[in-house]
Amino acid sequence: MTERDGGWDFHLRTLSISARDSNTANDPASDPSLLQSVKKLHELCKAENSEHLVARVYPQINKIFQRAVASLSQSRTSNGLLLLAILQFYLDFGEVVLHDADPSLRTFFRSCLSREFADPVVAEAMLEFLITNKKKLLTSFPNLLPQFFPLLLKLIAWNGERLEKLFLKAFPGLMSPGSFIPLFPSLLDLPILVVALEKVEKSSGPLIGSSIASIQKNTAPKMLLALMDEAYTGSTIEDGGGDSESEDSSAIDVADPFFLELLKDENDGIAERPWSSPVMAAILQTAVNSPYSDRLKAVLSMAPRLLDVYFSVALRDVNDSLICALIPLLMSRFATIFPDKIFSYEVRKRLLEFMLSTFQRSPNFIALLKKPIMDRLGEAYDSPDKTELALQLCWAIGEHGGGGGSHKDEARELFESLELLLYENLSSSRLGMTQEVSLSSDKETYRRSSQSRLLCFVVTAIA
C-alpha cells in the first residue's frame, strides 16, 4: 500500500474537505473532483482487499451520500453519477461495514432517478450499473427492479434506441411474480407514455431535474386542458387561438387518473389502464393528428422487440398460473393498441403467437379460460381486430378439443358458443344478400372476406 499512500490520503482528504466546505456541503455533486475521489477510493479498496481501508473510507462516503440526497430538490447539478458510484461501493463492501444497501437503492430511485431519468448520461450509467450488478440485485434485492419498472420504462422511452441494447440486457430483471402482469400493458403503452412525457415537457419545461410527481400535482389540470384543446381544436391554450371550444374544454373533469397511472414511478400491481378516460382519448387523437416525433418513432420500433424478450422470458421462466392469468388481459388489449398501422400489426402478431404457443403447451388453458374466450367470441363482429382474434380462438378450440378430455363440460360450452357463432354468421350472410349495400365497396369486400374466413374457421373447429 505504500506506493498508493499518497493517492489514498489525497482522495480521503478530498472527501473530508468537501464535507467541511460550505460551498459544497449542501450540494456535493457541484464539486467534480468528488466523483473521481469516490471512484478512486473504491478501486483502492478492491485492489488491497482490506477491510481496514473500507472501514476508514465508509463514514466519509456515507456522509456524502446523505448530503447529496438531501440536496436533490435544490441542486442544479446532476447527482446521478456520484450516487451511483457510492451505491457501487455499498454493494461491493456493504457486508464488511454492515450496511444494508436496500434503503439506499430505493432512495436513489425515488429521489434521484425520478428527477434524472431523462439525462442521457445518467440513464446510460444507470443501465450499466444494473448490468454490472445483475446477479447481486437479483439474489439480494429481488423486488427492487420489479417495483421500479415504470420508472425504468420512462428512462428507455425517453432515451430511445441508443440505449436499447443495454436495456435489453437489464430487462429480464424487471420481471417477477409481482410485476409480470402489470408490466405487459406498460410495454404495450410505451408509445402513449412518450406522448405523455413530451406533453409534460412542453407544458412544464425540461424533465431533467424535475420530479414528474410534483409537475403532475401543480400542472395536471393545465396539461389536460392543453391536451384537449390541441386534440380537438388544432390549437393550444398557449397559442391564444380564441376558439369557443377551448372555453368548453374547461368543463372536463381534470381529476383524471390516467396521468397518475401512466407517469407513475413504482409498480402498484394494477394492470388495467383507463382507456376510456378523456386523457387517453386526447393523447391518441393528438398523436394520430400530428407528425410523429423522433422519440415516438424510435419507441414504435423498439416496443415490439421488448415484447419479444418479455414473451421469451415468460415461456421460459414464468409459472403456468401467471401465464394463464395474463391471457385474458392479452385478449382484452388486442383491439386497444396505439393506432399506428405498422406498430399495431407487429404487436398483434406477437400477441397471437404467444397466445397460441401457450395453448399448444397447455391445452387445458382453453377450458380454464372458457369465460373470457366466450366473451371474445361474442365480440367477433365488433371490429376487424376482434374478428381476427376470434378466428384464432376458433382454431385453438378446434385444434385442442376445447381443452382436452378432462374438461368435457367446458369443451361442450365452448363448442356451443362456436355453433352460435356459426348460426349468427349464416344469418348475417343471408341478411347481407337481401339488403342494399351501404358500405363502400372496399369495406364491404373486407367484411365479406372476414365473414367467410370466420365461417371456415368455425366449421373446421366444430368438425
PDB file of N, CA, C and O in Angstrom, residues 224 228 253-260 274 276-280:
ATOM      1  N   LEU A 224     -53.987  18.885 -19.006  1.00  0.00           N
ATOM      2  CA  LEU A 224     -55.151  18.205 -19.557  1.00  0.00           C
ATOM      3  C   LEU A 224     -55.924  19.144 -20.477  1.00  0.00           C
ATOM      4  O   LEU A 224     -56.328  18.766 -21.577  1.00  0.00           O
ATOM      5  N   MET A 228     -56.486  18.566 -24.471  1.00  0.00           N
ATOM      6  CA  MET A 228     -57.813  18.541 -25.079  1.00  0.00           C
ATOM      7  C   MET A 228     -57.925  19.585 -26.188  1.00  0.00           C
ATOM      8  O   MET A 228     -58.465  19.327 -27.265  1.00  0.00           O
ATOM      9  N   ASP A 253     -63.542  17.096 -16.510  1.00  0.00           N
ATOM     10  CA  ASP A 253     -63.033  16.735 -15.192  1.00  0.00           C
ATOM     11  C   ASP A 253     -61.521  16.561 -15.264  1.00  0.00           C
ATOM     12  O   ASP A 253     -61.018  15.630 -15.895  1.00  0.00           O
ATOM     13  N   VAL A 254     -60.780  17.442 -14.610  1.00  0.00           N
ATOM     14  CA  VAL A 254     -59.317  17.384 -14.693  1.00  0.00           C
ATOM     15  C   VAL A 254     -58.717  16.414 -13.687  1.00  0.00           C
ATOM     16  O   VAL A 254     -57.519  16.150 -13.727  1.00  0.00           O
ATOM     17  N   ALA A 255     -59.536  15.896 -12.784  1.00  0.00           N
ATOM     18  CA  ALA A 255     -59.020  14.913 -11.810  1.00  0.00           C
ATOM     19  C   ALA A 255     -59.040  13.525 -12.430  1.00  0.00           C
ATOM     20  O   ALA A 255     -59.649  12.604 -11.910  1.00  0.00           O
ATOM     21  N   ASP A 256     -58.364  13.395 -13.567  1.00  0.00           N
ATOM     22  CA  ASP A 256     -58.363  12.137 -14.296  1.00  0.00           C
ATOM     23  C   ASP A 256     -57.242  11.249 -13.781  1.00  0.00           C
ATOM     24  O   ASP A 256     -56.116  11.708 -13.591  1.00  0.00           O
ATOM     25  N   PRO A 257     -57.509   9.945 -13.561  1.00  0.00           N
ATOM     26  CA  PRO A 257     -56.474   9.065 -13.009  1.00  0.00           C
ATOM     27  C   PRO A 257     -55.419   8.656 -14.015  1.00  0.00           C
ATOM     28  O   PRO A 257     -54.426   8.038 -13.630  1.00  0.00           O
ATOM     29  N   PHE A 258     -55.614   9.002 -15.277  1.00  0.00           N
ATOM     30  CA  PHE A 258     -54.731   8.443 -16.286  1.00  0.00           C
ATOM     31  C   PHE A 258     -53.300   8.960 -16.174  1.00  0.00           C
ATOM     32  O   PHE A 258     -52.350   8.202 -16.322  1.00  0.00           O
ATOM     33  N   PHE A 259     -53.133  10.279 -15.899  1.00  0.00           N
ATOM     34  CA  PHE A 259     -51.775  10.800 -15.746  1.00  0.00           C
ATOM     35  C   PHE A 259     -51.068  10.127 -14.577  1.00  0.00           C
ATOM     36  O   PHE A 259     -49.885   9.783 -14.659  1.00  0.00           O
ATOM     37  N   LEU A 260     -51.781   9.942 -13.475  1.00  0.00           N
ATOM     38  CA  LEU A 260     -51.180   9.282 -12.318  1.00  0.00           C
ATOM     39  C   LEU A 260     -50.753   7.868 -12.659  1.00  0.00           C
ATOM     40  O   LEU A 260     -49.688   7.405 -12.242  1.00  0.00           O
ATOM     41  N   PRO A 274     -57.009   2.874 -17.872  1.00  0.00           N
ATOM     42  CA  PRO A 274     -58.304   3.521 -18.159  1.00  0.00           C
ATOM     43  C   PRO A 274     -58.380   4.050 -19.588  1.00  0.00           C
ATOM     44  O   PRO A 274     -58.310   5.251 -19.842  1.00  0.00           O
ATOM     45  N   SER A 276     -60.792   4.402 -21.452  1.00  0.00           N
ATOM     46  CA  SER A 276     -61.971   5.228 -21.726  1.00  0.00           C
ATOM     47  C   SER A 276     -61.837   6.644 -21.184  1.00  0.00           C
ATOM     48  O   SER A 276     -62.732   7.463 -21.351  1.00  0.00           O
ATOM     49  N   SER A 277     -60.714   6.941 -20.526  1.00  0.00           N
ATOM     50  CA  SER A 277     -60.558   8.262 -19.924  1.00  0.00           C
ATOM     51  C   SER A 277     -60.408   9.336 -20.995  1.00  0.00           C
ATOM     52  O   SER A 277     -59.905   9.090 -22.090  1.00  0.00           O
ATOM     53  N   PRO A 278     -60.839  10.566 -20.702  1.00  0.00           N
ATOM     54  CA  PRO A 278     -60.687  11.662 -21.673  1.00  0.00           C
ATOM     55  C   PRO A 278     -59.237  11.972 -21.993  1.00  0.00           C
ATOM     56  O   PRO A 278     -58.924  12.410 -23.099  1.00  0.00           O
ATOM     57  N   VAL A 279     -58.331  11.740 -21.041  1.00  0.00           N
ATOM     58  CA  VAL A 279     -56.917  11.995 -21.308  1.00  0.00           C
ATOM     59  C   VAL A 279     -56.392  11.019 -22.355  1.00  0.00           C
ATOM     60  O   VAL A 279     -55.682  11.401 -23.283  1.00  0.00           O
ATOM     61  N   MET A 280     -56.738   9.736 -22.205  1.00  0.00           N
ATOM     62  CA  MET A 280     -56.306   8.750 -23.186  1.00  0.00           C
ATOM     63  C   MET A 280     -56.843   9.107 -24.576  1.00  0.00           C
ATOM     64  O   MET A 280     -56.114   9.064 -25.572  1.00  0.00           O
TER      65      MET A 280
END
